Every structure is written in structure tokens, then in C-alpha cells.
Amino acid sequence: MKLLRRGREFVFRLSRREHGLLVETLRLYPLVPPAHHRLSREGRAPSLVESQRLLDEALAEQRAAHRRQVQAFLSDPERFRPVDNALELRLAPAEIEWLLQVLNDVRVGAWLALGEPEQGAEPPVTGDNARYHFALAMSGWFESELLAALGVQESPDWVGP
Amino acid sequence: MTNPLASVEALPEVGKEEQTGSKSDLAPAWLVICWNDPVNLMTYVTHVFQIVFGWDRQKAEYHMLQVHRQGKSVLARTTMERAEHYVHQLQKYMLQATMEPER
């Protein structure tokens, strides 16, 4: 996945292999269970009950909207245009934000399904969890590519593996 | 978050943009907190802080580093309504963010 140019839209070039991986990753959406979201860890105020309900509603609406957008995204024949032996993907800035949210749902959901492991301590790949390993890796990779296109990259001051 | 960090040179103001008076003026105040996890990319967290709070890169990075190194960062001290708004926005990006009453 390579950023070709950026103006009002971001234009990416994807190999057919990368396109297939992106499609498979997006098809996994949504992966985070609705009950995952908690408004507060400590708050016991009665008003938080209503606030939690509002959060649940807002996220459910977002999930439904994102699901529709994913389906539209994947079924749009103009979305991925064949160019030579690759595909060209055009994304508006707002679409990148949307895609980041969708990809991170897949990433966090996969991580939850794998038992919330620490980095580097993921469980061995099995027939049952292979899709989550795939989702964790691919969503992270596509997120990084999109963030790099936005100019968000790791700083040299960030040290570590 | 992924990838450990080294040091933080800049220390921007921490979540004070909503604080306009004394504690009693704003009581009861709520803290918007982002908690560390090993799954969200450091670049992603930095980006989300910039989008949700409108912070510049330096301030967003400071709070991201604080989340990573200290386990959490207080992103704002504000009213209940605004805290709900921020938590909603952060959770839409799947960050582990909560609002807690100030003690």
C-alpha cells in the first residue's frame, strides 16, 4: 500500500494481494462486543446509569452505520480502480477517519478475542484463533499506513522494540 | 500501547483547557482519563487525541506518552456533560477512556 499523492483526496496504490487482505480485514467488522464499553471505572452516581445507556446507544448507532458503510465500500465498483497490475484507492480525509475507526474496532476486537495478551505474548495460532491473529496483524498494518499518509509516524525519541 | 518509550522533554499544560475557575466553582468536576493497553498503536493514540481535543502534535504526544509510561493520563477536567462528550468520542475510536468523579 503506497501513498501516491494527497490533495483533496488521498490516492493509494494497492497490490491485488493487499487489496484482498484489506477486504478480508474489513469483512470482520465489527469485532468489539457491545458490552465492552464502560463509561466509568469508579463512578457510582445514579446519573451515570443514564449516561451509560446513552453511550451504549451512540455506539450501537455508530456500529450499524459503520457496518452499512463497510458494505457500501466493499461493493462499490469504483472504489478500487484497476491501474496496470495494481489497484488505486481514493479516500477523502473523512473516509480515512472512518476507516481508522473500523480497522481499530477489528484490531481491539481481535485482541479481546485472543485474551487481551501483552505485546509479544499472544497465544499460539490455532484453528480457532487464526482469524484473530490475522485481524490483529492486518488491521495494525493498514492503520499504520493510513496514519503515515496523514503524517503521523513514530518519533525517533520513541525507543523500544 | 505498543512500543515502549524513552523520555518526554516537553511538558505541555495537562488538560486545563476546560478549567476556568477554582475547584469549588466547577464542583462536581469530572476527569476524562485514557488508560493504557497493549493493543492501540502509539501513532493511533496520538492521532485520536489530536482529532478529539484539537491538540497540536506535541501535546497529543505528551499525553500518549503519559498513558504508555504511567498507565493513564488525565486528558481533561471538566463538567459531566463535556466529559461524556469526550468519552463518547474517544470510545468511538476504541480507546480505553472513562470519566471519573474528581476526589
PDB file of C-alpha atoms in Angstrom:
ATOM      1  CA  MET A   1       0.000   0.000   0.000  1.00  0.00           C
ATOM      2  CA  LYS A   2       1.670   3.159  -1.174  1.00  0.00           C
ATOM      3  CA  LEU A   3       0.521   6.741  -0.976  1.00  0.00           C
ATOM      4  CA  LEU A   4       0.766   8.161  -4.487  1.00  0.00           C
ATOM      5  CA  ARG A   5      -0.413  11.689  -3.808  1.00  0.00           C
ATOM      6  CA  ARG A   6      -2.508  13.763  -1.464  1.00  0.00           C
ATOM      7  CA  GLY A   7      -4.671  16.748  -2.207  1.00  0.00           C
ATOM      8  CA  ARG A   8      -8.388  16.942  -1.559  1.00  0.00           C
ATOM      9  CA  GLU A   9      -8.177  13.169  -1.663  1.00  0.00           C
ATOM     10  CA  PHE A  10      -5.542  10.663  -0.699  1.00  0.00           C
ATOM     11  CA  VAL A  11      -4.671   8.317  -3.542  1.00  0.00           C
ATOM     12  CA  PHE A  12      -3.181   4.950  -2.622  1.00  0.00           C
ATOM     13  CA  ARG A  13      -1.846   2.188  -4.798  1.00  0.00           C
ATOM     14  CA  LEU A  14      -2.515  -1.340  -3.565  1.00  0.00           C
ATOM     15  CA  SER A  15      -1.295  -4.589  -4.982  1.00  0.00           C
ATOM     16  CA  ARG A  16      -4.001  -7.152  -5.615  1.00  0.00           C
ATOM     17  CA  ARG A  17      -2.692  -9.089  -2.640  1.00  0.00           C
ATOM     18  CA  GLU A  18      -3.007  -6.007  -0.389  1.00  0.00           C
ATOM     19  CA  HIS A  19      -6.483  -5.357  -1.725  1.00  0.00           C
ATOM     20  CA  GLY A  20      -7.519  -8.895  -0.818  1.00  0.00           C
ATOM     21  CA  LEU A  21      -6.105  -8.524   2.667  1.00  0.00           C
ATOM     22  CA  LEU A  22      -7.902  -5.197   3.221  1.00  0.00           C
ATOM     23  CA  VAL A  23     -11.197  -6.668   2.054  1.00  0.00           C
ATOM     24  CA  GLU A  24     -10.825  -9.681   4.339  1.00  0.00           C
ATOM     25  CA  THR A  25      -9.940  -7.444   7.269  1.00  0.00           C
ATOM     26  CA  LEU A  26     -12.910  -5.133   6.746  1.00  0.00           C
ATOM     27  CA  ARG A  27     -15.292  -8.054   6.413  1.00  0.00           C
ATOM     28  CA  LEU A  28     -14.519  -8.949  10.025  1.00  0.00           C
ATOM     29  CA  TYR A  29     -16.092  -5.705  11.274  1.00  0.00           C
ATOM     30  CA  PRO A  30     -17.452  -5.405  13.935  1.00  0.00           C
ATOM     31  CA  LEU A  31     -15.423  -7.451  16.389  1.00  0.00           C
ATOM     32  CA  VAL A  32     -15.664  -5.500  19.642  1.00  0.00           C
ATOM     33  CA  PRO A  33     -18.588  -6.773  21.764  1.00  0.00           C
ATOM     34  CA  PRO A  34     -21.102  -4.022  22.639  1.00  0.00           C
ATOM     35  CA  ALA A  35     -20.695  -4.683  26.356  1.00  0.00           C
ATOM     36  CA  HIS A  36     -17.006  -3.795  26.179  1.00  0.00           C
ATOM     37  CA  HIS A  37     -17.534  -0.070  26.521  1.00  0.00           C
ATOM     38  CA  ARG A  38     -17.717   1.299  30.044  1.00  0.00           C
ATOM     39  CA  LEU A  39     -18.266   4.963  30.725  1.00  0.00           C
ATOM     40  CA  SER A  40     -16.623   4.908  34.155  1.00  0.00           C
ATOM     41  CA  ARG A  41     -14.499   2.607  36.289  1.00  0.00           C
ATOM     42  CA  GLU A  42     -15.273   4.205  39.624  1.00  0.00           C
ATOM     43  CA  GLY A  43     -18.293   6.397  39.229  1.00  0.00           C
ATOM     44  CA  ARG A  44     -21.357   5.254  41.137  1.00  0.00           C
ATOM     45  CA  ALA A  45     -23.523   8.311  40.620  1.00  0.00           C
ATOM     46  CA  PRO A  46     -27.094   7.428  39.585  1.00  0.00           C
ATOM     47  CA  SER A  47     -26.744   9.851  36.690  1.00  0.00           C
ATOM     48  CA  LEU A  48     -24.111   7.578  35.186  1.00  0.00           C
ATOM     49  CA  VAL A  49     -26.702   4.873  34.580  1.00  0.00           C
ATOM     50  CA  GLU A  50     -28.422   7.121  32.093  1.00  0.00           C
ATOM     51  CA  SER A  51     -25.086   8.259  30.702  1.00  0.00           C
ATOM     52  CA  GLN A  52     -24.011   4.659  30.159  1.00  0.00           C
ATOM     53  CA  ARG A  53     -27.261   3.994  28.326  1.00  0.00           C
ATOM     54  CA  LEU A  54     -26.627   6.978  26.074  1.00  0.00           C
ATOM     55  CA  LEU A  55     -23.097   5.760  25.366  1.00  0.00           C
ATOM     56  CA  ASP A  56     -24.377   2.289  24.506  1.00  0.00           C
ATOM     57  CA  GLU A  57     -26.964   3.797  22.160  1.00  0.00           C
ATOM     58  CA  ALA A  58     -24.453   6.083  20.476  1.00  0.00           C
ATOM     59  CA  LEU A  59     -22.005   3.264  19.886  1.00  0.00           C
ATOM     60  CA  ALA A  60     -24.737   0.924  18.638  1.00  0.00           C
ATOM     61  CA  GLU A  61     -25.808   3.556  16.114  1.00  0.00           C
ATOM     62  CA  GLN A  62     -22.230   4.050  15.049  1.00  0.00           C
ATOM     63  CA  ARG A  63     -21.739   0.290  14.690  1.00  0.00           C
ATOM     64  CA  ALA A  64     -24.787  -0.001  12.461  1.00  0.00           C
ATOM     65  CA  ALA A  65     -23.726   2.973  10.341  1.00  0.00           C
ATOM     66  CA  HIS A  66     -20.187   1.673  10.003  1.00  0.00           C
ATOM     67  CA  ARG A  67     -21.447  -1.755   9.015  1.00  0.00           C
ATOM     68  CA  ARG A  68     -23.523  -0.190   6.233  1.00  0.00           C
ATOM     69  CA  GLN A  69     -20.558   1.907   5.132  1.00  0.00           C
ATOM     70  CA  VAL A  70     -18.278  -1.124   5.050  1.00  0.00           C
ATOM     71  CA  GLN A  71     -20.744  -2.983   2.863  1.00  0.00           C
ATOM     72  CA  ALA A  72     -21.057   0.011   0.542  1.00  0.00           C
ATOM     73  CA  PHE A  73     -17.289   0.475   0.483  1.00  0.00           C
ATOM     74  CA  LEU A  74     -16.643  -3.129  -0.489  1.00  0.00           C
ATOM     75  CA  SER A  75     -19.420  -3.311  -3.079  1.00  0.00           C
ATOM     76  CA  ASP A  76     -18.602  -0.040  -4.833  1.00  0.00           C
ATOM     77  CA  PRO A  77     -17.028  -0.991  -8.182  1.00  0.00           C
ATOM     78  CA  GLU A  78     -15.467   2.458  -8.481  1.00  0.00           C
ATOM     79  CA  ARG A  79     -13.745   2.307  -5.128  1.00  0.00           C
ATOM     80  CA  PHE A  80     -10.783   0.243  -6.293  1.00  0.00           C
ATOM     81  CA  ARG A  81      -9.795   1.167  -9.836  1.00  0.00           C
ATOM     82  CA  PRO A  82      -7.514  -1.175 -11.764  1.00  0.00           C
ATOM     83  CA  VAL A  83      -4.291   0.540 -12.805  1.00  0.00           C
ATOM     84  CA  ASP A  84      -1.695  -1.620 -14.503  1.00  0.00           C
ATOM     85  CA  ASN A  85      -1.351  -4.686 -12.309  1.00  0.00           C
ATOM     86  CA  ALA A  86      -2.492  -2.913  -9.158  1.00  0.00           C
ATOM     87  CA  LEU A  87      -5.488  -1.035  -7.783  1.00  0.00           C
ATOM     88  CA  GLU A  88      -5.939   2.629  -6.976  1.00  0.00           C
ATOM     89  CA  LEU A  89      -7.880   3.642  -3.888  1.00  0.00           C
ATOM     90  CA  ARG A  90      -9.079   7.213  -3.378  1.00  0.00           C
ATOM     91  CA  LEU A  91     -10.023   8.331   0.108  1.00  0.00           C
ATOM     92  CA  ALA A  92     -11.275  11.678   1.376  1.00  0.00           C
ATOM     93  CA  PRO A  93      -9.866  12.749   4.761  1.00  0.00           C
ATOM     94  CA  ALA A  94     -13.196  11.917   6.440  1.00  0.00           C
ATOM     95  CA  GLU A  95     -13.099   8.466   4.892  1.00  0.00           C
ATOM     96  CA  ILE A  96      -9.661   7.889   6.355  1.00  0.00           C
ATOM     97  CA  GLU A  97     -11.008   8.756   9.803  1.00  0.00           C
ATOM     98  CA  TRP A  98     -13.868   6.335   9.269  1.00  0.00           C
ATOM     99  CA  LEU A  99     -11.527   3.617   8.044  1.00  0.00           C
ATOM    100  CA  LEU A 100      -9.254   4.103  11.055  1.00  0.00           C
ATOM    101  CA  GLN A 101     -12.208   3.623  13.403  1.00  0.00           C
ATOM    102  CA  VAL A 102     -13.345   0.497  11.593  1.00  0.00           C
ATOM    103  CA  LEU A 103      -9.871  -1.000  11.460  1.00  0.00           C
ATOM    104  CA  ASN A 104      -9.276  -0.280  15.130  1.00  0.00           C
ATOM    105  CA  ASP A 105     -12.533  -1.970  16.075  1.00  0.00           C
ATOM    106  CA  VAL A 106     -11.256  -5.042  14.283  1.00  0.00           C
ATOM    107  CA  ARG A 107      -7.877  -4.723  15.977  1.00  0.00           C
ATOM    108  CA  VAL A 108      -9.221  -4.254  19.513  1.00  0.00           C
ATOM    109  CA  GLY A 109     -11.873  -6.922  18.982  1.00  0.00           C
ATOM    110  CA  ALA A 110      -9.259  -9.404  17.824  1.00  0.00           C
ATOM    111  CA  TRP A 111      -7.089  -8.570  20.812  1.00  0.00           C
ATOM    112  CA  LEU A 112     -10.042  -9.148  23.162  1.00  0.00           C
ATOM    113  CA  ALA A 113     -10.811 -12.458  21.462  1.00  0.00           C
ATOM    114  CA  LEU A 114      -7.200 -13.536  21.954  1.00  0.00           C
ATOM    115  CA  GLY A 115      -7.495 -12.932  25.714  1.00  0.00           C
ATOM    116  CA  GLU A 116      -6.066  -9.396  25.897  1.00  0.00           C
ATOM    117  CA  PRO A 117      -2.426 -10.520  25.648  1.00  0.00           C
ATOM    118  CA  GLU A 118       0.549  -8.269  26.253  1.00  0.00           C
ATOM    119  CA  GLN A 119       2.540  -7.375  23.173  1.00  0.00           C
ATOM    120  CA  GLY A 120       4.652 -10.369  22.181  1.00  0.00           C
ATOM    121  CA  ALA A 121       2.722 -12.732  24.458  1.00  0.00           C
ATOM    122  CA  GLU A 122      -0.057 -13.674  22.066  1.00  0.00           C
ATOM    123  CA  PRO A 123      -1.324 -17.265  22.319  1.00  0.00           C
ATOM    124  CA  PRO A 124      -0.136 -19.803  19.735  1.00  0.00           C
ATOM    125  CA  VAL A 125      -2.027 -19.833  16.475  1.00  0.00           C
ATOM    126  CA  THR A 126      -4.729 -22.484  16.349  1.00  0.00           C
ATOM    127  CA  GLY A 127      -7.539 -23.271  14.001  1.00  0.00           C
ATOM    128  CA  ASP A 128      -9.901 -21.472  16.337  1.00  0.00           C
ATOM    129  CA  ASN A 129      -7.979 -18.228  16.785  1.00  0.00           C
ATOM    130  CA  ALA A 130      -6.164 -17.868  13.448  1.00  0.00           C
ATOM    131  CA  ARG A 131      -8.666 -15.302  12.209  1.00  0.00           C
ATOM    132  CA  TYR A 132      -7.976 -13.119  15.222  1.00  0.00           C
ATOM    133  CA  HIS A 133      -4.218 -13.286  14.737  1.00  0.00           C
ATOM    134  CA  PHE A 134      -4.798 -12.294  11.130  1.00  0.00           C
ATOM    135  CA  ALA A 135      -7.132  -9.471  12.119  1.00  0.00           C
ATOM    136  CA  LEU A 136      -4.754  -8.111  14.777  1.00  0.00           C
ATOM    137  CA  ALA A 137      -1.807  -8.011  12.395  1.00  0.00           C
ATOM    138  CA  MET A 138      -3.541  -6.740   9.288  1.00  0.00           C
ATOM    139  CA  SER A 139      -5.622  -4.053  10.961  1.00  0.00           C
ATOM    140  CA  GLY A 140      -2.478  -2.707  12.629  1.00  0.00           C
ATOM    141  CA  TRP A 141      -0.602  -2.680   9.350  1.00  0.00           C
ATOM    142  CA  PHE A 142      -3.304  -0.829   7.450  1.00  0.00           C
ATOM    143  CA  GLU A 143      -3.744   1.623  10.324  1.00  0.00           C
ATOM    144  CA  SER A 144      -0.039   2.398  10.239  1.00  0.00           C
ATOM    145  CA  GLU A 145      -0.143   3.009   6.505  1.00  0.00           C
ATOM    146  CA  LEU A 146      -3.095   5.384   6.803  1.00  0.00           C
ATOM    147  CA  LEU A 147      -1.539   7.225   9.734  1.00  0.00           C
ATOM    148  CA  ALA A 148       1.733   7.584   7.841  1.00  0.00           C
ATOM    149  CA  ALA A 149      -0.227   9.102   4.962  1.00  0.00           C
ATOM    150  CA  LEU A 150      -1.656  11.615   7.442  1.00  0.00           C
ATOM    151  CA  GLY A 151       1.863  12.413   8.601  1.00  0.00           C
ATOM    152  CA  VAL A 152       1.600  10.610  11.939  1.00  0.00           C
ATOM    153  CA  GLN A 153       4.665   8.461  12.350  1.00  0.00           C
ATOM    154  CA  GLU A 154       6.659   7.196  15.272  1.00  0.00           C
ATOM    155  CA  SER A 155       9.120   9.703  16.611  1.00  0.00           C
ATOM    156  CA  PRO A 156      12.837   8.866  16.791  1.00  0.00           C
ATOM    157  CA  ASP A 157      12.532   9.667  20.503  1.00  0.00           C
ATOM    158  CA  TRP A 158      10.295   6.650  20.991  1.00  0.00           C
ATOM    159  CA  VAL A 159      12.675   3.912  21.983  1.00  0.00           C
ATOM    160  CA  GLY A 160      11.898   0.245  22.225  1.00  0.00           C
ATOM    161  CA  PRO A 161      11.020  -2.869  20.273  1.00  0.00           C
TER     162      PRO A 161
ATOM    163  CA  MET B   1       0.119   0.730  23.699  1.00  0.00           C
ATOM    164  CA  THR B   2       2.698  -0.853  21.540  1.00  0.00           C
ATOM    165  CA  ASN B   3       6.345   0.134  21.651  1.00  0.00           C
ATOM    166  CA  PRO B   4       7.890   1.434  24.875  1.00  0.00           C
ATOM    167  CA  LEU B   5       9.107   4.968  25.031  1.00  0.00           C
ATOM    168  CA  ALA B   6      12.151   6.829  26.148  1.00  0.00           C
ATOM    169  CA  SER B   7      11.731  10.290  27.528  1.00  0.00           C
ATOM    170  CA  VAL B   8       9.429  13.256  27.459  1.00  0.00           C
ATOM    171  CA  GLU B   9      11.181  16.568  27.005  1.00  0.00           C
ATOM    172  CA  ALA B  10       8.232  18.871  26.594  1.00  0.00           C
ATOM    173  CA  LEU B  11       5.650  19.170  29.327  1.00  0.00           C
ATOM    174  CA  PRO B  12       2.601  20.936  27.931  1.00  0.00           C
ATOM    175  CA  GLU B  13      -0.266  22.000  30.109  1.00  0.00           C
ATOM    176  CA  VAL B  14      -2.239  18.965  31.141  1.00  0.00           C
ATOM    177  CA  GLY B  15      -5.933  19.090  30.430  1.00  0.00           C
ATOM    178  CA  LYS B  16      -6.589  22.540  31.764  1.00  0.00           C
ATOM    179  CA  GLU B  17      -8.432  23.990  28.843  1.00  0.00           C
ATOM    180  CA  GLU B  18     -11.772  23.351  30.491  1.00  0.00           C
ATOM    181  CA  GLN B  19     -10.705  24.628  33.892  1.00  0.00           C
ATOM    182  CA  THR B  20     -11.936  28.186  34.211  1.00  0.00           C
ATOM    183  CA  GLY B  21     -12.287  28.677  37.945  1.00  0.00           C
ATOM    184  CA  SER B  22     -11.477  27.202  41.327  1.00  0.00           C
ATOM    185  CA  LYS B  23     -12.375  23.615  42.134  1.00  0.00           C
ATOM    186  CA  SER B  24     -15.447  24.702  44.031  1.00  0.00           C
ATOM    187  CA  ASP B  25     -16.625  26.757  41.056  1.00  0.00           C
ATOM    188  CA  LEU B  26     -16.796  23.666  38.926  1.00  0.00           C
ATOM    189  CA  ALA B  27     -17.867  21.089  41.505  1.00  0.00           C
ATOM    190  CA  PRO B  28     -18.559  18.329  40.931  1.00  0.00           C
ATOM    191  CA  ALA B  29     -15.832  18.063  38.313  1.00  0.00           C
ATOM    192  CA  TRP B  30     -15.136  15.031  36.191  1.00  0.00           C
ATOM    193  CA  LEU B  31     -11.850  13.760  34.897  1.00  0.00           C
ATOM    194  CA  VAL B  32     -11.539  12.298  31.429  1.00  0.00           C
ATOM    195  CA  ILE B  33      -8.943   9.549  31.672  1.00  0.00           C
ATOM    196  CA  CYS B  34      -7.323   7.438  28.993  1.00  0.00           C
ATOM    197  CA  TRP B  35      -5.968   4.090  30.191  1.00  0.00           C
ATOM    198  CA  ASN B  36      -3.053   2.153  28.781  1.00  0.00           C
ATOM    199  CA  ASP B  37      -3.480  -1.050  26.834  1.00  0.00           C
ATOM    200  CA  PRO B  38      -1.081  -3.119  24.727  1.00  0.00           C
ATOM    201  CA  VAL B  39      -3.138  -3.011  21.555  1.00  0.00           C
ATOM    202  CA  ASN B  40      -3.649   0.575  20.412  1.00  0.00           C
ATOM    203  CA  LEU B  41      -0.772   1.890  18.310  1.00  0.00           C
ATOM    204  CA  MET B  42       1.093   4.854  19.735  1.00  0.00           C
ATOM    205  CA  THR B  43       0.663   6.742  16.481  1.00  0.00           C
ATOM    206  CA  TYR B  44      -3.043   5.980  16.514  1.00  0.00           C
ATOM    207  CA  VAL B  45      -3.499   7.263  20.066  1.00  0.00           C
ATOM    208  CA  THR B  46      -1.593  10.442  19.217  1.00  0.00           C
ATOM    209  CA  HIS B  47      -3.765  10.996  16.172  1.00  0.00           C
ATOM    210  CA  VAL B  48      -7.011  10.425  18.080  1.00  0.00           C
ATOM    211  CA  PHE B  49      -6.013  12.920  20.786  1.00  0.00           C
ATOM    212  CA  GLN B  50      -5.340  15.498  18.071  1.00  0.00           C
ATOM    213  CA  ILE B  51      -8.697  14.883  16.436  1.00  0.00           C
ATOM    214  CA  VAL B  52     -10.846  14.728  19.565  1.00  0.00           C
ATOM    215  CA  PHE B  53      -9.255  17.578  21.530  1.00  0.00           C
ATOM    216  CA  GLY B  54      -7.807  19.631  18.683  1.00  0.00           C
ATOM    217  CA  TRP B  55      -4.373  19.486  20.314  1.00  0.00           C
ATOM    218  CA  ASP B  56      -1.153  20.035  18.449  1.00  0.00           C
ATOM    219  CA  ARG B  57       1.159  17.122  17.878  1.00  0.00           C
ATOM    220  CA  GLN B  58       3.396  17.956  20.846  1.00  0.00           C
ATOM    221  CA  LYS B  59       0.599  17.985  23.397  1.00  0.00           C
ATOM    222  CA  ALA B  60      -1.074  14.896  21.957  1.00  0.00           C
ATOM    223  CA  GLU B  61       2.229  13.071  22.053  1.00  0.00           C
ATOM    224  CA  TYR B  62       2.849  14.133  25.640  1.00  0.00           C
ATOM    225  CA  HIS B  63      -0.422  12.607  26.805  1.00  0.00           C
ATOM    226  CA  MET B  64       0.107   9.495  24.695  1.00  0.00           C
ATOM    227  CA  LEU B  65       3.493   9.004  26.351  1.00  0.00           C
ATOM    228  CA  GLN B  66       1.959   9.541  29.766  1.00  0.00           C
ATOM    229  CA  VAL B  67      -0.658   6.875  29.077  1.00  0.00           C
ATOM    230  CA  HIS B  68       2.032   4.475  27.989  1.00  0.00           C
ATOM    231  CA  ARG B  69       4.541   5.118  30.767  1.00  0.00           C
ATOM    232  CA  GLN B  70       2.238   5.790  33.704  1.00  0.00           C
ATOM    233  CA  GLY B  71      -0.716   3.635  32.751  1.00  0.00           C
ATOM    234  CA  LYS B  72      -3.123   6.508  32.326  1.00  0.00           C
ATOM    235  CA  SER B  73      -3.392  10.193  31.569  1.00  0.00           C
ATOM    236  CA  VAL B  74      -5.927  12.754  32.679  1.00  0.00           C
ATOM    237  CA  LEU B  75      -6.950  14.400  29.438  1.00  0.00           C
ATOM    238  CA  ALA B  76      -9.423  16.920  30.776  1.00  0.00           C
ATOM    239  CA  ARG B  77     -11.061  18.155  33.962  1.00  0.00           C
ATOM    240  CA  THR B  78     -14.475  19.377  33.023  1.00  0.00           C
ATOM    241  CA  THR B  79     -18.222  19.223  33.506  1.00  0.00           C
ATOM    242  CA  MET B  80     -20.115  15.963  33.393  1.00  0.00           C
ATOM    243  CA  GLU B  81     -21.667  16.860  30.055  1.00  0.00           C
ATOM    244  CA  ARG B  82     -18.365  17.667  28.390  1.00  0.00           C
ATOM    245  CA  ALA B  83     -16.726  14.613  29.940  1.00  0.00           C
ATOM    246  CA  GLU B  84     -19.451  12.420  28.441  1.00  0.00           C
ATOM    247  CA  HIS B  85     -18.860  14.025  25.073  1.00  0.00           C
ATOM    248  CA  TYR B  86     -15.116  13.365  25.188  1.00  0.00           C
ATOM    249  CA  VAL B  87     -15.525   9.779  26.383  1.00  0.00           C
ATOM    250  CA  HIS B  88     -18.010   9.117  23.606  1.00  0.00           C
ATOM    251  CA  GLN B  89     -15.588  10.468  21.022  1.00  0.00           C
ATOM    252  CA  LEU B  90     -12.610   8.541  22.395  1.00  0.00           C
ATOM    253  CA  GLN B  91     -14.560   5.299  22.628  1.00  0.00           C
ATOM    254  CA  LYS B  92     -15.729   5.680  19.050  1.00  0.00           C
ATOM    255  CA  TYR B  93     -12.060   5.263  18.226  1.00  0.00           C
ATOM    256  CA  MET B  94     -11.908   2.274  20.610  1.00  0.00           C
ATOM    257  CA  LEU B  95      -9.585   3.904  23.108  1.00  0.00           C
ATOM    258  CA  GLN B  96      -9.981   2.860  26.730  1.00  0.00           C
ATOM    259  CA  ALA B  97     -11.293   6.142  28.061  1.00  0.00           C
ATOM    260  CA  THR B  98     -13.522   6.767  31.050  1.00  0.00           C
ATOM    261  CA  MET B  99     -14.855   9.643  33.106  1.00  0.00           C
ATOM    262  CA  GLU B 100     -14.296   9.606  36.834  1.00  0.00           C
ATOM    263  CA  PRO B 101     -15.514  11.978  39.551  1.00  0.00           C
ATOM    264  CA  GLU B 102     -12.754  14.144  40.950  1.00  0.00           C
ATOM    265  CA  ARG B 103     -11.972  13.388  44.578  1.00  0.00           C
TER     266      ARG B 103
END
